């Protein structure tokens, strides 16, 4: 692994926002569209130009698997939303949050199907390029997705949940690759979500604004000064400013800029509120519906099976012999 000299004035794409910390560290935030070849190139160029100490991406531990999966596998996975995935999402996040996750995956799958392109390409490129920079660390900078979904669900009333689910279920507008590139000023996936959740301010707060705060906090943590190696314990500690590249959806960049100079505390946005009464009712209704359908299915299968068995010639012959026994 060859050490490359940092450029004093790196040539950066127009999608990069430069931020400074109080102790002199530099943060280069690459605003991306999650389904964009151009964004992938922007990420590669930025990392190559600035040779960062840390790369931070808009992913959490629950989505980290996409970094090591190939494009073909991811494309197939994104298109296939089945009962097994739904069960896994519900088991991991609970009924309401699991359904919310699957509905959002449907939005992503819709874009994937329209464009023939798997999501998260810019994160995979960031992971590859970071591994080429000597001593560069790779950090996951997004809030855990179960926390986001649970807080989002808690922010909605019963009818808002129904209305949002309805909108997500019947998403069908066509999307072209030109549409994606036009959305470089606002990420396509986040723009589509913003259009659907615009009438729900609390939902926008939990899915977008709170994550802006969390991403800003993680970028600032990554930008802390780096301690230089010491020859002995008696030698005084020395620190140098860090260089960080952040890779986030374009829709988060304004929020990161807004929160950059604030004293951030993330304890509040990491707490998960208890289920509301409407969530408990909806959960009960969903369970009752599932068990009702299963019960009806078993009844129909059983009814038809009995009819089929009774219509068999061997059964009819046996029953006839039984009716003849008393007459003998």
PDB file of C-alpha atoms in Angstrom:
ATOM      1  CA  UNK A   1       0.000   0.000   0.000  1.00  0.00           C
ATOM      2  CA  UNK A   2       1.629   3.182  -1.225  1.00  0.00           C
ATOM      3  CA  UNK A   3       1.388   6.396   0.816  1.00  0.00           C
ATOM      4  CA  UNK A   4       0.163   9.246  -1.372  1.00  0.00           C
ATOM      5  CA  UNK A   5       0.884  12.864  -0.524  1.00  0.00           C
ATOM      6  CA  UNK A   6      -2.107  15.016   0.317  1.00  0.00           C
ATOM      7  CA  UNK A   7      -2.919  17.928  -1.948  1.00  0.00           C
ATOM      8  CA  UNK A   8      -2.967  21.360  -0.278  1.00  0.00           C
ATOM      9  CA  UNK A   9      -5.773  22.428  -2.590  1.00  0.00           C
ATOM     10  CA  UNK A  10      -7.508  19.246  -3.740  1.00  0.00           C
ATOM     11  CA  UNK A  11      -9.613  19.381  -6.900  1.00  0.00           C
ATOM     12  CA  UNK A  12     -13.024  18.365  -5.608  1.00  0.00           C
ATOM     13  CA  UNK A  13     -16.396  17.694  -7.280  1.00  0.00           C
ATOM     14  CA  UNK A  14     -19.120  20.336  -6.959  1.00  0.00           C
ATOM     15  CA  UNK A  15     -21.101  17.945  -4.724  1.00  0.00           C
ATOM     16  CA  UNK A  16     -18.526  18.247  -1.908  1.00  0.00           C
ATOM     17  CA  UNK A  17     -19.113  20.563   1.073  1.00  0.00           C
ATOM     18  CA  UNK A  18     -16.064  21.537   3.168  1.00  0.00           C
ATOM     19  CA  UNK A  19     -16.457  21.899   6.940  1.00  0.00           C
ATOM     20  CA  UNK A  20     -13.864  22.820   9.597  1.00  0.00           C
ATOM     21  CA  UNK A  21     -13.651  21.989  13.291  1.00  0.00           C
ATOM     22  CA  UNK A  22     -12.398  24.279  16.052  1.00  0.00           C
ATOM     23  CA  UNK A  23      -9.134  22.357  16.350  1.00  0.00           C
ATOM     24  CA  UNK A  24      -8.354  22.564  12.635  1.00  0.00           C
ATOM     25  CA  UNK A  25      -9.632  19.238  11.333  1.00  0.00           C
ATOM     26  CA  UNK A  26     -11.212  19.150   7.873  1.00  0.00           C
ATOM     27  CA  UNK A  27     -14.374  17.318   6.864  1.00  0.00           C
ATOM     28  CA  UNK A  28     -15.331  16.846   3.220  1.00  0.00           C
ATOM     29  CA  UNK A  29     -18.997  15.854   2.917  1.00  0.00           C
ATOM     30  CA  UNK A  30     -19.877  14.253  -0.414  1.00  0.00           C
ATOM     31  CA  UNK A  31     -23.589  14.709  -1.129  1.00  0.00           C
ATOM     32  CA  UNK A  32     -24.792  11.774  -3.204  1.00  0.00           C
ATOM     33  CA  UNK A  33     -27.816  10.365  -4.999  1.00  0.00           C
ATOM     34  CA  UNK A  34     -28.157   6.769  -3.831  1.00  0.00           C
ATOM     35  CA  UNK A  35     -28.826   5.506  -7.387  1.00  0.00           C
ATOM     36  CA  UNK A  36     -26.200   7.383  -9.364  1.00  0.00           C
ATOM     37  CA  UNK A  37     -23.064   6.435 -11.301  1.00  0.00           C
ATOM     38  CA  UNK A  38     -21.935  10.057 -11.115  1.00  0.00           C
ATOM     39  CA  UNK A  39     -22.091   9.977  -7.297  1.00  0.00           C
ATOM     40  CA  UNK A  40     -19.842   6.912  -7.215  1.00  0.00           C
ATOM     41  CA  UNK A  41     -17.251   8.768  -9.285  1.00  0.00           C
ATOM     42  CA  UNK A  42     -17.498  11.803  -6.970  1.00  0.00           C
ATOM     43  CA  UNK A  43     -16.792   9.613  -3.925  1.00  0.00           C
ATOM     44  CA  UNK A  44     -13.781   7.927  -5.555  1.00  0.00           C
ATOM     45  CA  UNK A  45     -12.287  11.250  -6.693  1.00  0.00           C
ATOM     46  CA  UNK A  46     -12.743  12.908  -3.290  1.00  0.00           C
ATOM     47  CA  UNK A  47     -11.068  10.079  -1.358  1.00  0.00           C
ATOM     48  CA  UNK A  48      -8.212   9.906  -3.836  1.00  0.00           C
ATOM     49  CA  UNK A  49      -7.677  13.666  -3.674  1.00  0.00           C
ATOM     50  CA  UNK A  50      -7.786  14.229   0.101  1.00  0.00           C
ATOM     51  CA  UNK A  51      -6.319  10.886   1.332  1.00  0.00           C
ATOM     52  CA  UNK A  52      -8.445  10.916   4.526  1.00  0.00           C
ATOM     53  CA  UNK A  53      -7.727   9.522   7.970  1.00  0.00           C
ATOM     54  CA  UNK A  54     -11.366   8.463   8.317  1.00  0.00           C
ATOM     55  CA  UNK A  55     -14.223   7.757   5.902  1.00  0.00           C
ATOM     56  CA  UNK A  56     -17.749   7.956   7.347  1.00  0.00           C
ATOM     57  CA  UNK A  57     -20.757   6.600   5.426  1.00  0.00           C
ATOM     58  CA  UNK A  58     -24.516   6.927   5.902  1.00  0.00           C
ATOM     59  CA  UNK A  59     -24.962   3.305   6.974  1.00  0.00           C
ATOM     60  CA  UNK A  60     -25.578   1.532  10.291  1.00  0.00           C
ATOM     61  CA  UNK A  61     -24.651  -1.971  11.450  1.00  0.00           C
ATOM     62  CA  UNK A  62     -27.986  -3.325  10.209  1.00  0.00           C
ATOM     63  CA  UNK A  63     -27.191  -2.359   6.608  1.00  0.00           C
ATOM     64  CA  UNK A  64     -23.448  -2.984   6.528  1.00  0.00           C
ATOM     65  CA  UNK A  65     -23.837  -6.227   4.530  1.00  0.00           C
ATOM     66  CA  UNK A  66     -24.366  -4.194   1.326  1.00  0.00           C
ATOM     67  CA  UNK A  67     -20.692  -3.165   1.419  1.00  0.00           C
ATOM     68  CA  UNK A  68     -19.411  -6.652   0.625  1.00  0.00           C
ATOM     69  CA  UNK A  69     -22.185  -7.933  -1.650  1.00  0.00           C
ATOM     70  CA  UNK A  70     -21.695  -7.724  -5.407  1.00  0.00           C
ATOM     71  CA  UNK A  71     -23.980  -5.592  -7.586  1.00  0.00           C
ATOM     72  CA  UNK A  72     -25.755  -8.592  -9.146  1.00  0.00           C
ATOM     73  CA  UNK A  73     -26.664 -10.107  -5.762  1.00  0.00           C
ATOM     74  CA  UNK A  74     -27.812  -6.756  -4.393  1.00  0.00           C
ATOM     75  CA  UNK A  75     -29.950  -6.121  -7.468  1.00  0.00           C
ATOM     76  CA  UNK A  76     -31.658  -9.476  -6.984  1.00  0.00           C
ATOM     77  CA  UNK A  77     -32.108  -8.936  -3.233  1.00  0.00           C
ATOM     78  CA  UNK A  78     -33.547  -5.447  -3.696  1.00  0.00           C
ATOM     79  CA  UNK A  79     -36.156  -6.696  -6.183  1.00  0.00           C
ATOM     80  CA  UNK A  80     -37.270  -9.665  -4.088  1.00  0.00           C
ATOM     81  CA  UNK A  81     -39.484  -8.642  -1.166  1.00  0.00           C
ATOM     82  CA  UNK A  82     -41.113 -11.836   0.089  1.00  0.00           C
ATOM     83  CA  UNK A  83     -42.874 -13.229   3.154  1.00  0.00           C
ATOM     84  CA  UNK A  84     -39.597 -14.480   4.640  1.00  0.00           C
ATOM     85  CA  UNK A  85     -38.105 -10.968   4.553  1.00  0.00           C
ATOM     86  CA  UNK A  86     -41.277  -9.565   6.090  1.00  0.00           C
ATOM     87  CA  UNK A  87     -41.149 -12.111   8.922  1.00  0.00           C
ATOM     88  CA  UNK A  88     -37.486 -11.324   9.549  1.00  0.00           C
ATOM     89  CA  UNK A  89     -38.158  -7.564   9.619  1.00  0.00           C
ATOM     90  CA  UNK A  90     -41.067  -8.026  12.060  1.00  0.00           C
ATOM     91  CA  UNK A  91     -39.004 -10.344  14.278  1.00  0.00           C
ATOM     92  CA  UNK A  92     -36.136  -7.848  14.377  1.00  0.00           C
ATOM     93  CA  UNK A  93     -38.088  -4.592  14.711  1.00  0.00           C
ATOM     94  CA  UNK A  94     -41.597  -5.473  15.858  1.00  0.00           C
ATOM     95  CA  UNK A  95     -44.821  -5.544  13.832  1.00  0.00           C
ATOM     96  CA  UNK A  96     -45.244  -1.852  13.013  1.00  0.00           C
ATOM     97  CA  UNK A  97     -41.561  -1.023  12.504  1.00  0.00           C
ATOM     98  CA  UNK A  98     -41.083  -4.202  10.474  1.00  0.00           C
ATOM     99  CA  UNK A  99     -43.957  -3.276   8.166  1.00  0.00           C
ATOM    100  CA  UNK A 100     -42.575   0.262   7.865  1.00  0.00           C
ATOM    101  CA  UNK A 101     -39.173  -1.154   6.911  1.00  0.00           C
ATOM    102  CA  UNK A 102     -40.694  -3.390   4.232  1.00  0.00           C
ATOM    103  CA  UNK A 103     -42.724  -0.513   2.794  1.00  0.00           C
ATOM    104  CA  UNK A 104     -39.600   1.654   2.537  1.00  0.00           C
ATOM    105  CA  UNK A 105     -37.774  -1.271   0.931  1.00  0.00           C
ATOM    106  CA  UNK A 106     -40.601  -1.356  -1.594  1.00  0.00           C
ATOM    107  CA  UNK A 107     -39.803   2.258  -2.520  1.00  0.00           C
ATOM    108  CA  UNK A 108     -36.150   1.320  -2.967  1.00  0.00           C
ATOM    109  CA  UNK A 109     -37.116  -1.816  -4.937  1.00  0.00           C
ATOM    110  CA  UNK A 110     -39.341   0.300  -7.198  1.00  0.00           C
ATOM    111  CA  UNK A 111     -36.393   2.544  -8.094  1.00  0.00           C
ATOM    112  CA  UNK A 112     -34.133  -0.515  -8.467  1.00  0.00           C
ATOM    113  CA  UNK A 113     -36.574  -2.139 -10.896  1.00  0.00           C
ATOM    114  CA  UNK A 114     -37.018   1.070 -12.905  1.00  0.00           C
ATOM    115  CA  UNK A 115     -33.284   1.766 -13.233  1.00  0.00           C
ATOM    116  CA  UNK A 116     -31.756  -1.731 -13.123  1.00  0.00           C
ATOM    117  CA  UNK A 117     -29.279  -0.379 -10.558  1.00  0.00           C
ATOM    118  CA  UNK A 118     -28.735  -1.589  -6.988  1.00  0.00           C
ATOM    119  CA  UNK A 119     -28.730   1.002  -4.157  1.00  0.00           C
ATOM    120  CA  UNK A 120     -25.668   2.008  -2.140  1.00  0.00           C
ATOM    121  CA  UNK A 121     -23.077   1.963  -4.923  1.00  0.00           C
ATOM    122  CA  UNK A 122     -21.393   5.079  -3.518  1.00  0.00           C
ATOM    123  CA  UNK A 123     -20.924   3.374  -0.129  1.00  0.00           C
ATOM    124  CA  UNK A 124     -19.300   0.334  -1.721  1.00  0.00           C
ATOM    125  CA  UNK A 125     -16.955   2.602  -3.671  1.00  0.00           C
ATOM    126  CA  UNK A 126     -16.112   4.478  -0.459  1.00  0.00           C
ATOM    127  CA  UNK A 127     -15.323   1.175   1.270  1.00  0.00           C
ATOM    128  CA  UNK A 128     -13.042   0.075  -1.576  1.00  0.00           C
ATOM    129  CA  UNK A 129     -11.215   3.402  -1.826  1.00  0.00           C
ATOM    130  CA  UNK A 130     -10.771   3.735   1.946  1.00  0.00           C
ATOM    131  CA  UNK A 131      -9.013   0.356   1.984  1.00  0.00           C
ATOM    132  CA  UNK A 132      -6.459   1.740  -0.495  1.00  0.00           C
ATOM    133  CA  UNK A 133      -5.505   4.697   1.758  1.00  0.00           C
ATOM    134  CA  UNK A 134      -2.813   3.759   4.339  1.00  0.00           C
ATOM    135  CA  UNK A 135      -4.106   3.746   7.958  1.00  0.00           C
ATOM    136  CA  UNK A 136      -7.523   5.059   6.894  1.00  0.00           C
ATOM    137  CA  UNK A 137     -10.408   4.046   9.191  1.00  0.00           C
ATOM    138  CA  UNK A 138     -13.933   3.288   7.999  1.00  0.00           C
ATOM    139  CA  UNK A 139     -16.867   4.343  10.215  1.00  0.00           C
ATOM    140  CA  UNK A 140     -20.618   3.714  10.052  1.00  0.00           C
ATOM    141  CA  UNK A 141     -22.267   7.080  10.676  1.00  0.00           C
ATOM    142  CA  UNK A 142     -26.028   6.512  10.569  1.00  0.00           C
ATOM    143  CA  UNK A 143     -28.425   5.910  13.452  1.00  0.00           C
ATOM    144  CA  UNK A 144     -29.439   2.232  13.841  1.00  0.00           C
ATOM    145  CA  UNK A 145     -32.408   1.644  11.555  1.00  0.00           C
ATOM    146  CA  UNK A 146     -34.621  -0.058  14.204  1.00  0.00           C
ATOM    147  CA  UNK A 147     -34.406   3.111  16.332  1.00  0.00           C
ATOM    148  CA  UNK A 148     -35.362   5.302  13.357  1.00  0.00           C
ATOM    149  CA  UNK A 149     -38.335   3.125  12.396  1.00  0.00           C
ATOM    150  CA  UNK A 150     -39.641   2.796  15.960  1.00  0.00           C
ATOM    151  CA  UNK A 151     -39.403   6.538  16.552  1.00  0.00           C
ATOM    152  CA  UNK A 152     -41.051   7.189  13.161  1.00  0.00           C
ATOM    153  CA  UNK A 153     -43.960   4.857  13.934  1.00  0.00           C
ATOM    154  CA  UNK A 154     -44.419   6.392  17.400  1.00  0.00           C
ATOM    155  CA  UNK A 155     -44.677   9.856  15.806  1.00  0.00           C
ATOM    156  CA  UNK A 156     -47.734   8.928  13.706  1.00  0.00           C
ATOM    157  CA  UNK A 157     -51.387   8.589  14.595  1.00  0.00           C
ATOM    158  CA  UNK A 158     -53.284   5.432  13.610  1.00  0.00           C
ATOM    159  CA  UNK A 159     -54.793   6.994  10.471  1.00  0.00           C
ATOM    160  CA  UNK A 160     -51.504   8.581   9.461  1.00  0.00           C
ATOM    161  CA  UNK A 161     -49.914   5.111   9.541  1.00  0.00           C
ATOM    162  CA  UNK A 162     -52.697   3.752   7.342  1.00  0.00           C
ATOM    163  CA  UNK A 163     -52.422   6.684   4.909  1.00  0.00           C
ATOM    164  CA  UNK A 164     -48.632   6.419   4.634  1.00  0.00           C
ATOM    165  CA  UNK A 165     -48.788   2.643   4.096  1.00  0.00           C
ATOM    166  CA  UNK A 166     -51.380   3.147   1.366  1.00  0.00           C
ATOM    167  CA  UNK A 167     -49.168   5.663  -0.442  1.00  0.00           C
ATOM    168  CA  UNK A 168     -46.127   3.399  -0.276  1.00  0.00           C
ATOM    169  CA  UNK A 169     -48.059   0.304  -1.399  1.00  0.00           C
ATOM    170  CA  UNK A 170     -49.321   1.961  -4.583  1.00  0.00           C
ATOM    171  CA  UNK A 171     -46.091   3.612  -5.692  1.00  0.00           C
ATOM    172  CA  UNK A 172     -45.713   3.134  -9.459  1.00  0.00           C
ATOM    173  CA  UNK A 173     -44.394   6.311 -11.113  1.00  0.00           C
ATOM    174  CA  UNK A 174     -41.747   5.619 -13.783  1.00  0.00           C
ATOM    175  CA  UNK A 175     -38.190   6.884 -13.134  1.00  0.00           C
ATOM    176  CA  UNK A 176     -35.364   7.368 -15.641  1.00  0.00           C
ATOM    177  CA  UNK A 177     -31.613   7.607 -15.122  1.00  0.00           C
ATOM    178  CA  UNK A 178     -31.842  11.266 -16.211  1.00  0.00           C
ATOM    179  CA  UNK A 179     -34.276  11.831 -13.330  1.00  0.00           C
ATOM    180  CA  UNK A 180     -31.644  10.514 -10.922  1.00  0.00           C
ATOM    181  CA  UNK A 181     -28.907  12.790 -12.183  1.00  0.00           C
ATOM    182  CA  UNK A 182     -31.284  15.775 -12.090  1.00  0.00           C
ATOM    183  CA  UNK A 183     -31.821  14.984  -8.433  1.00  0.00           C
ATOM    184  CA  UNK A 184     -28.147  15.517  -7.542  1.00  0.00           C
ATOM    185  CA  UNK A 185     -29.340  18.621  -5.679  1.00  0.00           C
ATOM    186  CA  UNK A 186     -31.676  16.423  -3.672  1.00  0.00           C
ATOM    187  CA  UNK A 187     -31.302  12.654  -3.522  1.00  0.00           C
ATOM    188  CA  UNK A 188     -34.004  10.789  -5.484  1.00  0.00           C
ATOM    189  CA  UNK A 189     -34.917   8.272  -2.799  1.00  0.00           C
ATOM    190  CA  UNK A 190     -35.089  10.966  -0.140  1.00  0.00           C
ATOM    191  CA  UNK A 191     -37.019  13.289  -2.475  1.00  0.00           C
ATOM    192  CA  UNK A 192     -39.631  10.586  -3.119  1.00  0.00           C
ATOM    193  CA  UNK A 193     -39.895   9.936   0.608  1.00  0.00           C
ATOM    194  CA  UNK A 194     -40.095  13.671   1.316  1.00  0.00           C
ATOM    195  CA  UNK A 195     -43.016  13.997  -1.113  1.00  0.00           C
ATOM    196  CA  UNK A 196     -44.869  11.171   0.621  1.00  0.00           C
ATOM    197  CA  UNK A 197     -44.149  12.272   4.190  1.00  0.00           C
ATOM    198  CA  UNK A 198     -44.396  16.024   3.581  1.00  0.00           C
ATOM    199  CA  UNK A 199     -47.807  16.169   5.225  1.00  0.00           C
ATOM    200  CA  UNK A 200     -46.448  14.424   8.326  1.00  0.00           C
ATOM    201  CA  UNK A 201     -43.969  16.863   9.966  1.00  0.00           C
ATOM    202  CA  UNK A 202     -43.240  14.481  12.849  1.00  0.00           C
ATOM    203  CA  UNK A 203     -42.307  11.726  10.413  1.00  0.00           C
ATOM    204  CA  UNK A 204     -39.970  14.075   8.552  1.00  0.00           C
ATOM    205  CA  UNK A 205     -38.405  14.984  11.898  1.00  0.00           C
ATOM    206  CA  UNK A 206     -37.645  11.365  12.825  1.00  0.00           C
ATOM    207  CA  UNK A 207     -36.531  10.109   9.400  1.00  0.00           C
ATOM    208  CA  UNK A 208     -34.604  13.164   8.189  1.00  0.00           C
ATOM    209  CA  UNK A 209     -33.935  15.869  10.795  1.00  0.00           C
ATOM    210  CA  UNK A 210     -32.933  13.563  13.656  1.00  0.00           C
ATOM    211  CA  UNK A 211     -30.627  11.626  11.362  1.00  0.00           C
ATOM    212  CA  UNK A 212     -29.069  14.922  10.242  1.00  0.00           C
ATOM    213  CA  UNK A 213     -28.162  15.485  13.902  1.00  0.00           C
ATOM    214  CA  UNK A 214     -26.826  11.953  14.330  1.00  0.00           C
ATOM    215  CA  UNK A 215     -24.741  12.096  11.132  1.00  0.00           C
ATOM    216  CA  UNK A 216     -23.308  15.484  12.169  1.00  0.00           C
ATOM    217  CA  UNK A 217     -22.394  14.108  15.596  1.00  0.00           C
ATOM    218  CA  UNK A 218     -20.637  11.070  14.076  1.00  0.00           C
ATOM    219  CA  UNK A 219     -18.714  13.226  11.587  1.00  0.00           C
ATOM    220  CA  UNK A 220     -17.517  15.495  14.410  1.00  0.00           C
ATOM    221  CA  UNK A 221     -16.471  12.469  16.459  1.00  0.00           C
ATOM    222  CA  UNK A 222     -14.479  11.134  13.499  1.00  0.00           C
ATOM    223  CA  UNK A 223     -12.832  14.569  13.043  1.00  0.00           C
ATOM    224  CA  UNK A 224     -11.207  14.647  16.491  1.00  0.00           C
ATOM    225  CA  UNK A 225      -7.482  15.321  16.414  1.00  0.00           C
ATOM    226  CA  UNK A 226      -5.169  12.340  15.913  1.00  0.00           C
ATOM    227  CA  UNK A 227      -2.530  11.536  18.527  1.00  0.00           C
ATOM    228  CA  UNK A 228       0.935  10.965  17.074  1.00  0.00           C
ATOM    229  CA  UNK A 229       3.008   7.940  18.156  1.00  0.00           C
ATOM    230  CA  UNK A 230       5.443   8.612  21.039  1.00  0.00           C
ATOM    231  CA  UNK A 231       8.970   7.260  21.367  1.00  0.00           C
ATOM    232  CA  UNK A 232       8.540   6.924  25.151  1.00  0.00           C
ATOM    233  CA  UNK A 233       5.983   7.484  27.905  1.00  0.00           C
ATOM    234  CA  UNK A 234       7.915  10.562  29.036  1.00  0.00           C
ATOM    235  CA  UNK A 235       7.531  12.296  25.693  1.00  0.00           C
ATOM    236  CA  UNK A 236       4.658  14.840  25.631  1.00  0.00           C
ATOM    237  CA  UNK A 237       1.565  13.942  23.635  1.00  0.00           C
ATOM    238  CA  UNK A 238       1.245  15.589  20.257  1.00  0.00           C
ATOM    239  CA  UNK A 239      -1.875  15.861  18.088  1.00  0.00           C
ATOM    240  CA  UNK A 240      -2.541  16.783  14.491  1.00  0.00           C
ATOM    241  CA  UNK A 241      -5.833  17.742  12.783  1.00  0.00           C
ATOM    242  CA  UNK A 242      -7.732  14.916  11.120  1.00  0.00           C
ATOM    243  CA  UNK A 243      -8.997  14.729   7.557  1.00  0.00           C
ATOM    244  CA  UNK A 244     -12.404  13.100   7.136  1.00  0.00           C
ATOM    245  CA  UNK A 245     -14.579  12.237   4.135  1.00  0.00           C
ATOM    246  CA  UNK A 246     -18.306  11.820   4.789  1.00  0.00           C
ATOM    247  CA  UNK A 247     -20.536  10.090   2.233  1.00  0.00           C
ATOM    248  CA  UNK A 248     -24.214  10.937   2.765  1.00  0.00           C
ATOM    249  CA  UNK A 249     -27.399  11.455   0.758  1.00  0.00           C
ATOM    250  CA  UNK A 250     -27.641  14.939  -0.721  1.00  0.00           C
ATOM    251  CA  UNK A 251     -30.790  15.592   1.303  1.00  0.00           C
ATOM    252  CA  UNK A 252     -28.798  15.426   4.561  1.00  0.00           C
ATOM    253  CA  UNK A 253     -26.142  17.983   3.611  1.00  0.00           C
ATOM    254  CA  UNK A 254     -28.139  21.148   4.519  1.00  0.00           C
ATOM    255  CA  UNK A 255     -29.000  19.634   7.923  1.00  0.00           C
ATOM    256  CA  UNK A 256     -25.367  18.744   8.594  1.00  0.00           C
ATOM    257  CA  UNK A 257     -24.289  22.289   7.732  1.00  0.00           C
ATOM    258  CA  UNK A 258     -27.027  23.703   9.953  1.00  0.00           C
ATOM    259  CA  UNK A 259     -26.018  21.557  12.951  1.00  0.00           C
ATOM    260  CA  UNK A 260     -22.255  21.734  12.460  1.00  0.00           C
ATOM    261  CA  UNK A 261     -21.512  24.465  15.007  1.00  0.00           C
ATOM    262  CA  UNK A 262     -24.103  23.294  17.549  1.00  0.00           C
ATOM    263  CA  UNK A 263     -23.395  21.440  20.778  1.00  0.00           C
ATOM    264  CA  UNK A 264     -25.008  18.124  19.908  1.00  0.00           C
ATOM    265  CA  UNK A 265     -26.427  15.567  22.330  1.00  0.00           C
ATOM    266  CA  UNK A 266     -27.854  12.411  20.808  1.00  0.00           C
ATOM    267  CA  UNK A 267     -29.251  10.649  23.899  1.00  0.00           C
ATOM    268  CA  UNK A 268     -32.756  11.974  23.272  1.00  0.00           C
ATOM    269  CA  UNK A 269     -32.919  10.894  19.607  1.00  0.00           C
ATOM    270  CA  UNK A 270     -31.634   7.415  20.511  1.00  0.00           C
ATOM    271  CA  UNK A 271     -34.486   6.633  22.918  1.00  0.00           C
ATOM    272  CA  UNK A 272     -37.379   4.466  21.734  1.00  0.00           C
ATOM    273  CA  UNK A 273     -40.806   5.566  23.051  1.00  0.00           C
ATOM    274  CA  UNK A 274     -43.216   2.869  24.301  1.00  0.00           C
ATOM    275  CA  UNK A 275     -45.890   1.645  21.825  1.00  0.00           C
ATOM    276  CA  UNK A 276     -48.910   3.933  21.575  1.00  0.00           C
ATOM    277  CA  UNK A 277     -52.506   2.732  22.023  1.00  0.00           C
ATOM    278  CA  UNK A 278     -53.078   2.931  18.257  1.00  0.00           C
ATOM    279  CA  UNK A 279     -49.988   0.777  17.622  1.00  0.00           C
ATOM    280  CA  UNK A 280     -51.253  -1.854  20.057  1.00  0.00           C
ATOM    281  CA  UNK A 281     -54.676  -1.851  18.403  1.00  0.00           C
ATOM    282  CA  UNK A 282     -53.182  -2.132  14.911  1.00  0.00           C
ATOM    283  CA  UNK A 283     -50.874  -4.902  16.073  1.00  0.00           C
ATOM    284  CA  UNK A 284     -53.869  -6.819  17.492  1.00  0.00           C
ATOM    285  CA  UNK A 285     -55.868  -6.287  14.278  1.00  0.00           C
ATOM    286  CA  UNK A 286     -52.967  -7.509  12.132  1.00  0.00           C
ATOM    287  CA  UNK A 287     -52.490 -10.615  14.264  1.00  0.00           C
ATOM    288  CA  UNK A 288     -56.230 -11.319  14.275  1.00  0.00           C
ATOM    289  CA  UNK A 289     -56.330 -10.926  10.493  1.00  0.00           C
ATOM    290  CA  UNK A 290     -53.397 -13.299   9.969  1.00  0.00           C
ATOM    291  CA  UNK A 291     -54.816 -15.956  12.296  1.00  0.00           C
ATOM    292  CA  UNK A 292     -58.274 -15.509  10.783  1.00  0.00           C
ATOM    293  CA  UNK A 293     -56.930 -16.059   7.282  1.00  0.00           C
ATOM    294  CA  UNK A 294     -54.963 -19.100   8.436  1.00  0.00           C
ATOM    295  CA  UNK A 295     -58.020 -20.519  10.180  1.00  0.00           C
ATOM    296  CA  UNK A 296     -60.232 -19.946   7.149  1.00  0.00           C
ATOM    297  CA  UNK A 297     -57.586 -21.532   4.924  1.00  0.00           C
ATOM    298  CA  UNK A 298     -57.430 -24.615   7.143  1.00  0.00           C
ATOM    299  CA  UNK A 299     -61.243 -24.809   7.162  1.00  0.00           C
ATOM    300  CA  UNK A 300     -61.450 -24.576   3.371  1.00  0.00           C
ATOM    301  CA  UNK A 301     -58.699 -27.142   2.919  1.00  0.00           C
ATOM    302  CA  UNK A 302     -60.344 -29.439   5.454  1.00  0.00           C
ATOM    303  CA  UNK A 303     -63.795 -29.063   3.897  1.00  0.00           C
ATOM    304  CA  UNK A 304     -62.521 -29.779   0.416  1.00  0.00           C
ATOM    305  CA  UNK A 305     -60.429 -32.700   1.653  1.00  0.00           C
ATOM    306  CA  UNK A 306     -63.472 -34.329   3.281  1.00  0.00           C
ATOM    307  CA  UNK A 307     -65.487 -33.877   0.098  1.00  0.00           C
ATOM    308  CA  UNK A 308     -62.688 -35.372  -1.973  1.00  0.00           C
ATOM    309  CA  UNK A 309     -62.301 -38.399   0.324  1.00  0.00           C
ATOM    310  CA  UNK A 310     -66.067 -39.032   0.363  1.00  0.00           C
ATOM    311  CA  UNK A 311     -66.230 -38.919  -3.436  1.00  0.00           C
ATOM    312  CA  UNK A 312     -63.587 -41.621  -3.857  1.00  0.00           C
ATOM    313  CA  UNK A 313     -65.031 -44.981  -5.119  1.00  0.00           C
ATOM    314  CA  UNK A 314     -63.196 -46.980  -2.428  1.00  0.00           C
ATOM    315  CA  UNK A 315     -64.716 -44.814   0.318  1.00  0.00           C
ATOM    316  CA  UNK A 316     -68.210 -45.084  -1.146  1.00  0.00           C
ATOM    317  CA  UNK A 317     -67.875 -48.876  -1.397  1.00  0.00           C
ATOM    318  CA  UNK A 318     -66.706 -49.094   2.215  1.00  0.00           C
ATOM    319  CA  UNK A 319     -69.606 -46.916   3.427  1.00  0.00           C
ATOM    320  CA  UNK A 320     -72.064 -49.024   1.436  1.00  0.00           C
ATOM    321  CA  UNK A 321     -70.798 -52.193   3.128  1.00  0.00           C
ATOM    322  CA  UNK A 322     -71.228 -50.529   6.515  1.00  0.00           C
ATOM    323  CA  UNK A 323     -74.870 -49.690   5.759  1.00  0.00           C
ATOM    324  CA  UNK A 324     -75.534 -53.243   4.591  1.00  0.00           C
ATOM    325  CA  UNK A 325     -74.248 -54.845   7.836  1.00  0.00           C
ATOM    326  CA  UNK A 326     -77.435 -54.257   9.965  1.00  0.00           C
ATOM    327  CA  UNK A 327     -79.621 -55.817   7.257  1.00  0.00           C
ATOM    328  CA  UNK A 328     -77.799 -59.194   7.426  1.00  0.00           C
TER     329      UNK A 328
END
